[in-house]
Each structure stands twice: as C-alpha cells, then as structure tokens.
Amino acid sequence: MYITDEYKAAEGRYDNAADFYKRVGRSGLKLPKVSLGLWHNFGSKDNVDNMKQLLFTAFDHGITHFDLANNYGPANGTAEENFGHIFAKNMRAYRDEIIVSTKAGYTMWDGPYGDWGSRKYLIASLDQSLMRMGLDYVDIFYHHRMDPETPIEETILALDQIVRSGKALYVGISNYNGERAAEAMKIAKEIHLPLIINQNRYSILDRTIEENGLKKYAGESGMGIICFSPLAQGMLSEKYLHGIPDDSRVARDGRFLHASDINPEKLEAIQKLADIAKRRGQTLPQMALAWDLKDQEITSVLIGASKPSQIIENISAVENTVFTDEELREIDEIAGSVMGKLDPRRHV
C-alpha cells in the first residue's frame, strides 16, 4: 500500500532492502542509506503541498527515516509542526515503518533553560517536540551539540531517563568530536543506554570528522555515523556551476551558504569533481553521496530536497559506492586545492 496513487509506480519499496538499509553500528536498528532531513524546506515560509510531495516521494521510494530538530524552520519548531500535521493526516498508519528523529541542544526559547545540554532543557524540549509532531515517542533523540559547561554525565543521564520513560527508543549525539564522543559512550555503556549514532557534517569538501577523531572512534566503538550536509550545503549539487539560480538556497535563504562561498577557485574544483562523476556514470550529487557511503563507518547520509525529483536522483547514489584508488586520490587532490592539504594519515 502506498500513500498516494501518484506514487504507485514505486511498487516494491523494500525489494532492495538488503542493499538499501544498513545496521546502525552494532545496534539492532537499520536505517536507509539515504535519509531525508527536514532542516530546510519545511518551515513557516515553505509550501505545505510541496512538503507533502517530498515526504510521500521519499517514503514510497524506501526512505523510512525523517530527521528533524526542535529549532528547524524557520521559525523554530515549525518543521516539527508541519511534519506533525502531514503525518497525522497521511502517514500515521505507517508509524511502525517509519523512523522519526529529533534533537535539542541549540537555542530554542528565551531564558536560562532553553539551550545547551541540561536535564531541564533536554526533557522539556523533547516533550514540546512530541506535542508539535503529535507523537508518543521518537525513534532517535539526539543531543545536538557539545555543551562546554554542563557535565557530560548530566546530559547522558538525561538521555537515559528519556529512554526509560519511553519517549525515545534510541539516543544519539550530534556535532561531537572524537574525544567527547568517547566520554559519552563510556557512560552510556556503563548504564546500558542505547547511544547508537553520531550525526555530523561530512562531505568531500568538509573532512572535520576525520581530523577530530570522530570517524576513527565511531569505527572502533561500534557507533554509527549519519552525515548531514553531504552536498556541502548544495555546492556539490551542480546548481552553482553556471551562476546562482533564483530558486537556490543562496538566493532564498543565505543563512548557511553565502554568495561569497561560491568563488572561482571552488567553482573550478566543483567542475573537476563533476567531470569525475560523469566518468563514473553519476551526477555530481550522486557521487558526493556515494563518496560518504563508501566507508563502513557511515550508516546513512541525510539529504535535503526542494523537489521530489531530487530525492529520486539522490537515491540512485547507492547503486555505485565503490571508488578506485585513483578516483579517491584525484578527489582528495581537488578537495585539497580549496581546503588546504589533506593529512594522508587521516584514514589510519
């Protein structure tokens, strides 16, 4: 059964389950290798009918994981509200086929209790998120960023209380480096908390998790990684190779990617990457997603989309995630030309 007649062409949603779903680290949970993030295009200024088509297209093509956060919008909370309205009307019957994740850690409301990683904030924020989405529980609840002041024990014990209350099945951390992830996992293992996943930025043009030890630690500890911004906020989408389109994120939003980021050096590098993708029989965004998914440590990549066709194109990335040594060397050289020289020991 499919959500709308329009997508009955997607019959056999799970026919390729063995290839499309991957276990999260050493846990029992599996995620699709491509997940849909609602960071953009689900806020108060966006079109609700388009949101529906994005969600329906994703689900009817096998994407079972939808990722949110308390502050996604704009305005804060509106992505959860919009998802909740669509879910209640069109998707509730599929709840047991769906993974919903949300987060708390960035500023959500005024005053001393609406930010960071205290027990007070995390539990209150999740209660608000569940109310906005009309859900009894989320499948994964993340602490969204490291807190330099709150003891990590307090944060992890708050996550433990959330799981024991039944408001989340699993928990994760986001934007943690390797050292803090190890501290969090040590406590989680002692109390048998299902802390199973990291969510971090990772792309051909952003290797931070290689440099800060997170990727290496995740592989050693059995913690999964889900990557956000795998297309470098759209720079690896091909849309900027011939200027800044009126409907692009830079033109419409500009909070996270600026026109100044699209400089001639980066455009030259992106064109070279697009040439490699073409030789591989892929579009540049497909290759960029495949590049993340090539590594065993990576469970899933989070895509954003403004059009249903982008979702369908991106899903095809899973069909070829194998790279030759020469391709990897060439990609590193191109990336290094705009990022600075890459440490050859980063994969060790």
GROMACS .gro file of C-alpha atoms in nm:
model
  348
    1MET     CA    1   0.000   0.000   0.000
    2TYR     CA    2   0.132   0.346  -0.091
    3ILE     CA    3   0.041   0.687   0.038
    4THR     CA    4  -0.090   0.831  -0.288
    5ASP     CA    5  -0.196   0.684  -0.621
    6GLU     CA    6   0.060   0.909  -0.784
    7TYR     CA    7   0.344   0.702  -0.642
    8LYS     CA    8   0.211   0.352  -0.706
    9ALA     CA    9   0.489   0.332  -0.964
   10ALA     CA   10   0.719   0.281  -0.668
   11GLU     CA   11   0.579  -0.068  -0.600
   12GLY     CA   12   0.833  -0.290  -0.433
   13ARG     CA   13   0.955  -0.026  -0.188
   14TYR     CA   14   1.152  -0.284   0.006
   15ASP     CA   15   1.255  -0.511  -0.281
   16ASN     CA   16   1.618  -0.400  -0.248
   17ALA     CA   17   1.620  -0.387   0.131
   18ALA     CA   18   1.946  -0.580   0.160
   19ASP     CA   19   2.122  -0.313  -0.045
   20PHE     CA   20   1.938  -0.004   0.078
   21TYR     CA   21   1.926  -0.050   0.459
   22LYS     CA   22   2.226  -0.065   0.688
   23ARG     CA   23   2.268  -0.151   1.054
   24VAL     CA   24   2.347   0.143   1.283
   25GLY     CA   25   2.685   0.049   1.425
   26ARG     CA   26   2.644  -0.261   1.641
   27SER     CA   27   2.281  -0.192   1.730
   28GLY     CA   28   1.975  -0.376   1.610
   29LEU     CA   29   1.838  -0.074   1.424
   30LYS     CA   30   1.870  -0.030   1.048
   31LEU     CA   31   1.843   0.296   0.858
   32PRO     CA   32   1.810   0.360   0.486
   33LYS     CA   33   2.145   0.459   0.340
   34VAL     CA   34   1.974   0.778   0.223
   35SER     CA   35   1.758   0.958   0.481
   36LEU     CA   36   1.550   1.274   0.443
   37GLY     CA   37   1.641   1.574   0.657
   38LEU     CA   38   1.384   1.846   0.726
   39TRP     CA   39   1.641   2.114   0.813
   40HIS     CA   40   1.535   2.318   0.509
   41ASN     CA   41   1.210   2.348   0.309
   42PHE     CA   42   0.975   2.259   0.597
   43GLY     CA   43   0.948   2.595   0.774
   44SER     CA   44   0.674   2.853   0.806
   45LYS     CA   45   0.769   3.017   0.474
   46ASP     CA   46   0.758   2.694   0.273
   47ASN     CA   47   0.478   2.538   0.071
   48VAL     CA   48   0.284   2.267   0.254
   49ASP     CA   49   0.179   2.083  -0.063
   50ASN     CA   50   0.544   2.059  -0.164
   51MET     CA   51   0.633   1.927   0.183
   52LYS     CA   52   0.376   1.652   0.136
   53GLN     CA   53   0.517   1.553  -0.202
   54LEU     CA   54   0.870   1.543  -0.060
   55LEU     CA   55   0.767   1.317   0.228
   56PHE     CA   56   0.549   1.092   0.013
   57THR     CA   57   0.812   1.058  -0.259
   58ALA     CA   58   1.078   0.970  -0.005
   59PHE     CA   59   0.869   0.711   0.178
   60ASP     CA   60   0.728   0.550  -0.135
   61HIS     CA   61   1.085   0.505  -0.263
   62GLY     CA   62   1.212   0.337   0.053
   63ILE     CA   63   1.331   0.629   0.267
   64THR     CA   64   1.189   0.538   0.605
   65HIS     CA   65   1.389   0.786   0.816
   66PHE     CA   66   1.288   1.150   0.865
   67ASP     CA   67   1.523   1.371   1.064
   68LEU     CA   68   1.419   1.688   1.248
   69ALA     CA   69   1.527   1.912   1.536
   70ASN     CA   70   1.341   2.140   1.775
   71ASN     CA   71   1.478   2.455   1.607
   72TYR     CA   72   1.427   2.358   1.242
   73GLY     CA   73   1.221   2.609   1.049
   74PRO     CA   74   1.232   2.896   1.036
   75ALA     CA   75   1.064   2.980   1.273
   76ASN     CA   76   1.182   2.746   1.547
   77GLY     CA   77   0.954   2.444   1.581
   78THR     CA   78   0.771   2.489   1.252
   79ALA     CA   79   0.936   2.196   1.075
   80GLU     CA   80   0.813   1.965   1.352
   81GLU     CA   81   0.467   2.125   1.339
   82ASN     CA   82   0.439   2.086   0.962
   83PHE     CA   83   0.569   1.730   0.973
   84GLY     CA   84   0.322   1.653   1.252
   85HIS     CA   85   0.024   1.782   1.057
   86ILE     CA   86   0.116   1.585   0.746
   87PHE     CA   87   0.196   1.273   0.949
   88ALA     CA   88  -0.137   1.285   1.135
   89LYS     CA   89  -0.341   1.318   0.816
   90ASN     CA   90  -0.149   1.096   0.575
   91MET     CA   91   0.118   0.880   0.741
   92ARG     CA   92   0.007   0.767   1.086
   93ALA     CA   93  -0.095   0.426   0.954
   94TYR     CA   94   0.271   0.369   0.863
   95ARG     CA   95   0.418   0.462   1.204
   96ASP     CA   96   0.582   0.125   1.257
   97GLU     CA   97   0.756   0.151   0.917
   98ILE     CA   98   0.898   0.496   0.996
   99ILE     CA   99   1.196   0.624   1.192
  100VAL     CA  100   1.150   0.977   1.329
  101SER     CA  101   1.443   1.156   1.492
  102THR     CA  102   1.466   1.495   1.656
  103LYS     CA  103   1.722   1.690   1.859
  104ALA     CA  104   1.778   1.951   2.125
  105GLY     CA  105   2.091   2.150   2.203
  106TYR     CA  106   2.072   2.483   2.023
  107THR     CA  107   1.876   2.786   2.144
  108MET     CA  108   1.505   2.710   2.135
  109TRP     CA  109   1.342   2.954   2.378
  110ASP     CA  110   1.439   3.257   2.584
  111GLY     CA  111   1.575   3.237   2.936
  112PRO     CA  112   1.832   3.010   3.102
  113TYR     CA  113   1.655   2.677   3.031
  114GLY     CA  114   1.615   2.679   2.652
  115ASP     CA  115   1.964   2.589   2.534
  116TRP     CA  116   2.265   2.352   2.563
  117GLY     CA  117   2.254   2.018   2.746
  118SER     CA  118   2.097   2.032   3.090
  119ARG     CA  119   1.848   1.771   3.208
  120LYS     CA  120   1.592   2.052   3.242
  121TYR     CA  121   1.628   2.160   2.879
  122LEU     CA  122   1.655   1.821   2.710
  123ILE     CA  123   1.350   1.668   2.876
  124ALA     CA  124   1.135   1.981   2.836
  125SER     CA  125   1.239   2.019   2.473
  126LEU     CA  126   1.151   1.663   2.381
  127ASP     CA  127   0.811   1.700   2.548
  128GLN     CA  128   0.750   2.006   2.330
  129SER     CA  129   0.873   1.826   2.017
  130LEU     CA  130   0.640   1.532   2.076
  131MET     CA  131   0.349   1.770   2.120
  132ARG     CA  132   0.431   1.956   1.796
  133MET     CA  133   0.459   1.630   1.600
  134GLY     CA  134   0.166   1.458   1.767
  135LEU     CA  135   0.380   1.155   1.856
  136ASP     CA  136   0.404   0.942   2.168
  137TYR     CA  137   0.773   0.878   2.111
  138VAL     CA  138   1.058   0.937   1.868
  139ASP     CA  139   1.281   0.660   1.744
  140ILE     CA  140   1.605   0.856   1.797
  141PHE     CA  141   1.660   1.161   2.017
  142TYR     CA  142   1.989   1.350   1.985
  143HIS     CA  143   2.182   1.591   2.197
  144HIS     CA  144   2.250   1.841   1.921
  145ARG     CA  145   2.587   1.988   2.022
  146MET     CA  146   2.859   1.962   2.283
  147ASP     CA  147   2.799   2.169   2.597
  148PRO     CA  148   3.118   2.323   2.739
  149GLU     CA  149   2.966   2.383   3.084
  150THR     CA  150   2.711   2.113   3.169
  151PRO     CA  151   2.881   1.793   3.294
  152ILE     CA  152   2.852   1.529   3.027
  153GLU     CA  153   2.727   1.287   3.295
  154GLU     CA  154   2.418   1.504   3.341
  155THR     CA  155   2.347   1.511   2.968
  156ILE     CA  156   2.386   1.136   2.923
  157LEU     CA  157   2.180   1.055   3.231
  158ALA     CA  158   1.906   1.283   3.098
  159LEU     CA  159   1.910   1.085   2.772
  160ASP     CA  160   1.889   0.767   2.979
  161GLN     CA  161   1.584   0.898   3.165
  162ILE     CA  162   1.423   0.983   2.830
  163VAL     CA  163   1.470   0.628   2.700
  164ARG     CA  164   1.347   0.473   3.024
  165SER     CA  165   1.037   0.694   3.010
  166GLY     CA  166   0.953   0.552   2.666
  167LYS     CA  167   0.976   0.888   2.491
  168ALA     CA  168   1.268   0.771   2.272
  169LEU     CA  169   1.378   0.424   2.166
  170TYR     CA  170   1.741   0.515   2.098
  171VAL     CA  171   1.958   0.821   2.153
  172GLY     CA  172   2.239   0.986   1.966
  173ILE     CA  173   2.482   1.275   1.975
  174SER     CA  174   2.546   1.539   1.711
  175ASN     CA  175   2.840   1.770   1.641
  176TYR     CA  176   3.058   1.592   1.897
  177ASN     CA  177   3.428   1.537   1.834
  178GLY     CA  178   3.602   1.206   1.893
  179GLU     CA  179   3.714   1.284   2.247
  180ARG     CA  180   3.371   1.390   2.371
  181ALA     CA  181   3.201   1.104   2.187
  182ALA     CA  182   3.428   0.860   2.373
  183GLU     CA  183   3.336   1.022   2.706
  184ALA     CA  184   2.966   0.997   2.624
  185MET     CA  185   2.989   0.635   2.510
  186LYS     CA  186   3.183   0.529   2.820
  187ILE     CA  187   2.899   0.648   3.044
  188ALA     CA  188   2.634   0.505   2.812
  189LYS     CA  189   2.792   0.160   2.819
  190GLU     CA  190   2.810   0.164   3.198
  191ILE     CA  191   2.437   0.229   3.227
  192HIS     CA  192   2.335   0.021   2.922
  193LEU     CA  193   2.196   0.323   2.735
  194PRO     CA  194   2.138   0.262   2.361
  195LEU     CA  195   2.357   0.551   2.244
  196ILE     CA  196   2.396   0.425   1.891
  197ILE     CA  197   2.468   0.709   1.649
  198ASN     CA  198   2.656   1.031   1.575
  199GLN     CA  199   2.518   1.294   1.340
  200ASN     CA  200   2.793   1.509   1.196
  201ARG     CA  201   2.877   1.720   0.893
  202TYR     CA  202   3.082   1.524   0.638
  203SER     CA  203   3.145   1.572   0.269
  204ILE     CA  204   3.416   1.574   0.006
  205LEU     CA  205   3.469   1.940   0.099
  206ASP     CA  206   3.445   1.902   0.480
  207ARG     CA  207   3.666   1.640   0.647
  208THR     CA  208   3.628   1.760   1.007
  209ILE     CA  209   3.529   1.419   1.146
  210GLU     CA  210   3.848   1.273   1.001
  211GLU     CA  211   4.056   1.545   1.167
  212ASN     CA  212   3.892   1.547   1.512
  213GLY     CA  213   3.897   1.170   1.566
  214LEU     CA  214   3.521   1.118   1.549
  215LYS     CA  215   3.521   0.893   1.245
  216LYS     CA  216   3.801   0.676   1.379
  217TYR     CA  217   3.639   0.645   1.722
  218ALA     CA  218   3.299   0.557   1.576
  219GLY     CA  219   3.453   0.274   1.376
  220GLU     CA  220   3.631   0.137   1.682
  221SER     CA  221   3.338   0.168   1.922
  222GLY     CA  222   3.058   0.040   1.701
  223MET     CA  223   2.873   0.371   1.693
  224GLY     CA  224   2.703   0.458   1.365
  225ILE     CA  225   2.752   0.784   1.178
  226ILE     CA  226   2.486   0.968   0.980
  227CYS     CA  227   2.620   1.257   0.772
  228PHE     CA  228   2.450   1.590   0.726
  229SER     CA  229   2.541   1.840   0.454
  230PRO     CA  230   2.692   1.565   0.233
  231LEU     CA  231   2.649   1.804  -0.062
  232ALA     CA  232   2.828   2.087   0.125
  233GLN     CA  233   2.511   2.296   0.156
  234GLY     CA  234   2.442   2.248  -0.215
  235MET     CA  235   2.787   2.332  -0.354
  236LEU     CA  236   2.814   1.971  -0.474
  237SER     CA  237   2.472   1.977  -0.639
  238GLU     CA  238   2.590   2.121  -0.975
  239LYS     CA  239   2.339   2.405  -0.950
  240TYR     CA  240   2.604   2.674  -0.895
  241LEU     CA  241   2.834   2.584  -1.184
  242HIS     CA  242   2.671   2.846  -1.407
  243GLY     CA  243   2.586   3.114  -1.154
  244ILE     CA  244   2.343   3.143  -0.861
  245PRO     CA  245   1.989   3.036  -0.964
  246ASP     CA  246   1.694   3.237  -0.830
  247ASP     CA  247   1.549   2.927  -0.662
  248SER     CA  248   1.878   2.820  -0.498
  249ARG     CA  249   1.940   2.811  -0.124
  250VAL     CA  250   2.188   3.100  -0.150
  251ALA     CA  251   1.927   3.320  -0.318
  252ARG     CA  252   1.633   3.214  -0.098
  253ASP     CA  253   1.794   3.173   0.244
  254GLY     CA  254   2.162   3.255   0.273
  255ARG     CA  255   2.193   3.165   0.641
  256PHE     CA  256   2.430   2.874   0.587
  257LEU     CA  257   2.571   2.918   0.236
  258HIS     CA  258   2.663   3.264   0.111
  259ALA     CA  259   2.722   3.400  -0.236
  260SER     CA  260   3.082   3.472  -0.129
  261ASP     CA  261   3.133   3.097  -0.077
  262ILE     CA  262   3.081   3.038  -0.449
  263ASN     CA  263   3.420   3.173  -0.556
  264PRO     CA  264   3.611   3.093  -0.880
  265GLU     CA  265   3.850   2.851  -0.706
  266LYS     CA  266   3.565   2.646  -0.566
  267LEU     CA  267   3.376   2.653  -0.893
  268GLU     CA  268   3.683   2.518  -1.073
  269ALA     CA  269   3.718   2.240  -0.814
  270ILE     CA  270   3.348   2.155  -0.833
  271GLN     CA  271   3.366   2.132  -1.212
  272LYS     CA  272   3.658   1.890  -1.185
  273LEU     CA  273   3.461   1.679  -0.939
  274ALA     CA  274   3.164   1.684  -1.178
  275ASP     CA  275   3.394   1.554  -1.451
  276ILE     CA  276   3.494   1.257  -1.231
  277ALA     CA  277   3.129   1.187  -1.156
  278LYS     CA  278   3.047   1.188  -1.527
  279ARG     CA  279   3.321   0.931  -1.591
  280ARG     CA  280   3.162   0.715  -1.320
  281GLY     CA  281   2.819   0.743  -1.482
  282GLN     CA  282   2.686   0.955  -1.195
  283THR     CA  283   2.576   1.311  -1.139
  284LEU     CA  284   2.793   1.514  -0.902
  285PRO     CA  285   2.543   1.490  -0.612
  286GLN     CA  286   2.515   1.114  -0.663
  287MET     CA  287   2.894   1.081  -0.649
  288ALA     CA  288   2.916   1.306  -0.343
  289LEU     CA  289   2.666   1.089  -0.155
  290ALA     CA  290   2.836   0.771  -0.274
  291TRP     CA  291   3.170   0.909  -0.151
  292ASP     CA  292   3.030   0.932   0.203
  293LEU     CA  293   2.865   0.590   0.181
  294LYS     CA  294   3.181   0.414   0.060
  295ASP     CA  295   3.310   0.380   0.419
  296GLN     CA  296   3.194   0.112   0.659
  297GLU     CA  297   3.166   0.364   0.944
  298ILE     CA  298   2.894   0.560   0.763
  299THR     CA  299   2.540   0.432   0.814
  300SER     CA  300   2.340   0.691   0.622
  301VAL     CA  301   2.354   1.029   0.452
  302LEU     CA  302   2.095   1.299   0.515
  303ILE     CA  303   1.970   1.473   0.206
  304GLY     CA  304   1.763   1.786   0.185
  305ALA     CA  305   1.538   1.844  -0.113
  306SER     CA  306   1.322   2.118  -0.256
  307LYS     CA  307   1.178   1.898  -0.534
  308PRO     CA  308   1.066   1.532  -0.540
  309SER     CA  309   1.287   1.469  -0.843
  310GLN     CA  310   1.596   1.550  -0.635
  311ILE     CA  311   1.506   1.272  -0.392
  312ILE     CA  312   1.472   1.016  -0.669
  313GLU     CA  313   1.804   1.123  -0.822
  314ASN     CA  314   1.986   1.109  -0.490
  315ILE     CA  315   1.858   0.762  -0.400
  316SER     CA  316   2.042   0.628  -0.706
  317ALA     CA  317   2.371   0.709  -0.535
  318VAL     CA  318   2.356   0.375  -0.352
  319GLU     CA  319   2.391   0.187  -0.682
  320ASN     CA  320   2.763   0.267  -0.708
  321THR     CA  321   2.958   0.341  -0.388
  322VAL     CA  322   3.284   0.175  -0.494
  323PHE     CA  323   3.576   0.403  -0.587
  324THR     CA  324   3.910   0.314  -0.737
  325ASP     CA  325   4.227   0.425  -0.559
  326GLU     CA  326   4.294   0.663  -0.848
  327GLU     CA  327   3.948   0.822  -0.815
  328LEU     CA  328   3.996   0.871  -0.441
  329ARG     CA  329   4.341   1.023  -0.494
  330GLU     CA  330   4.206   1.260  -0.759
  331ILE     CA  331   3.910   1.364  -0.541
  332ASP     CA  332   4.144   1.432  -0.248
  333GLU     CA  333   4.373   1.644  -0.463
  334ILE     CA  334   4.081   1.851  -0.591
  335ALA     CA  335   3.933   1.894  -0.243
  336GLY     CA  336   4.273   1.980  -0.100
  337SER     CA  337   4.313   2.259  -0.354
  338VAL     CA  338   4.033   2.454  -0.183
  339MET     CA  339   4.050   2.312   0.171
  340GLY     CA  340   4.423   2.304   0.224
  341LYS     CA  341   4.640   1.995   0.203
  342LEU     CA  342   4.476   1.685   0.348
  343ASP     CA  343   4.658   1.478   0.608
  344PRO     CA  344   4.746   1.146   0.441
  345ARG     CA  345   4.722   0.975   0.783
  346ARG     CA  346   4.357   1.069   0.837
  347HIS     CA  347   4.230   0.723   0.737
  348VAL     CA  348   4.472   0.538   0.965
   0.00000   0.00000   0.00000
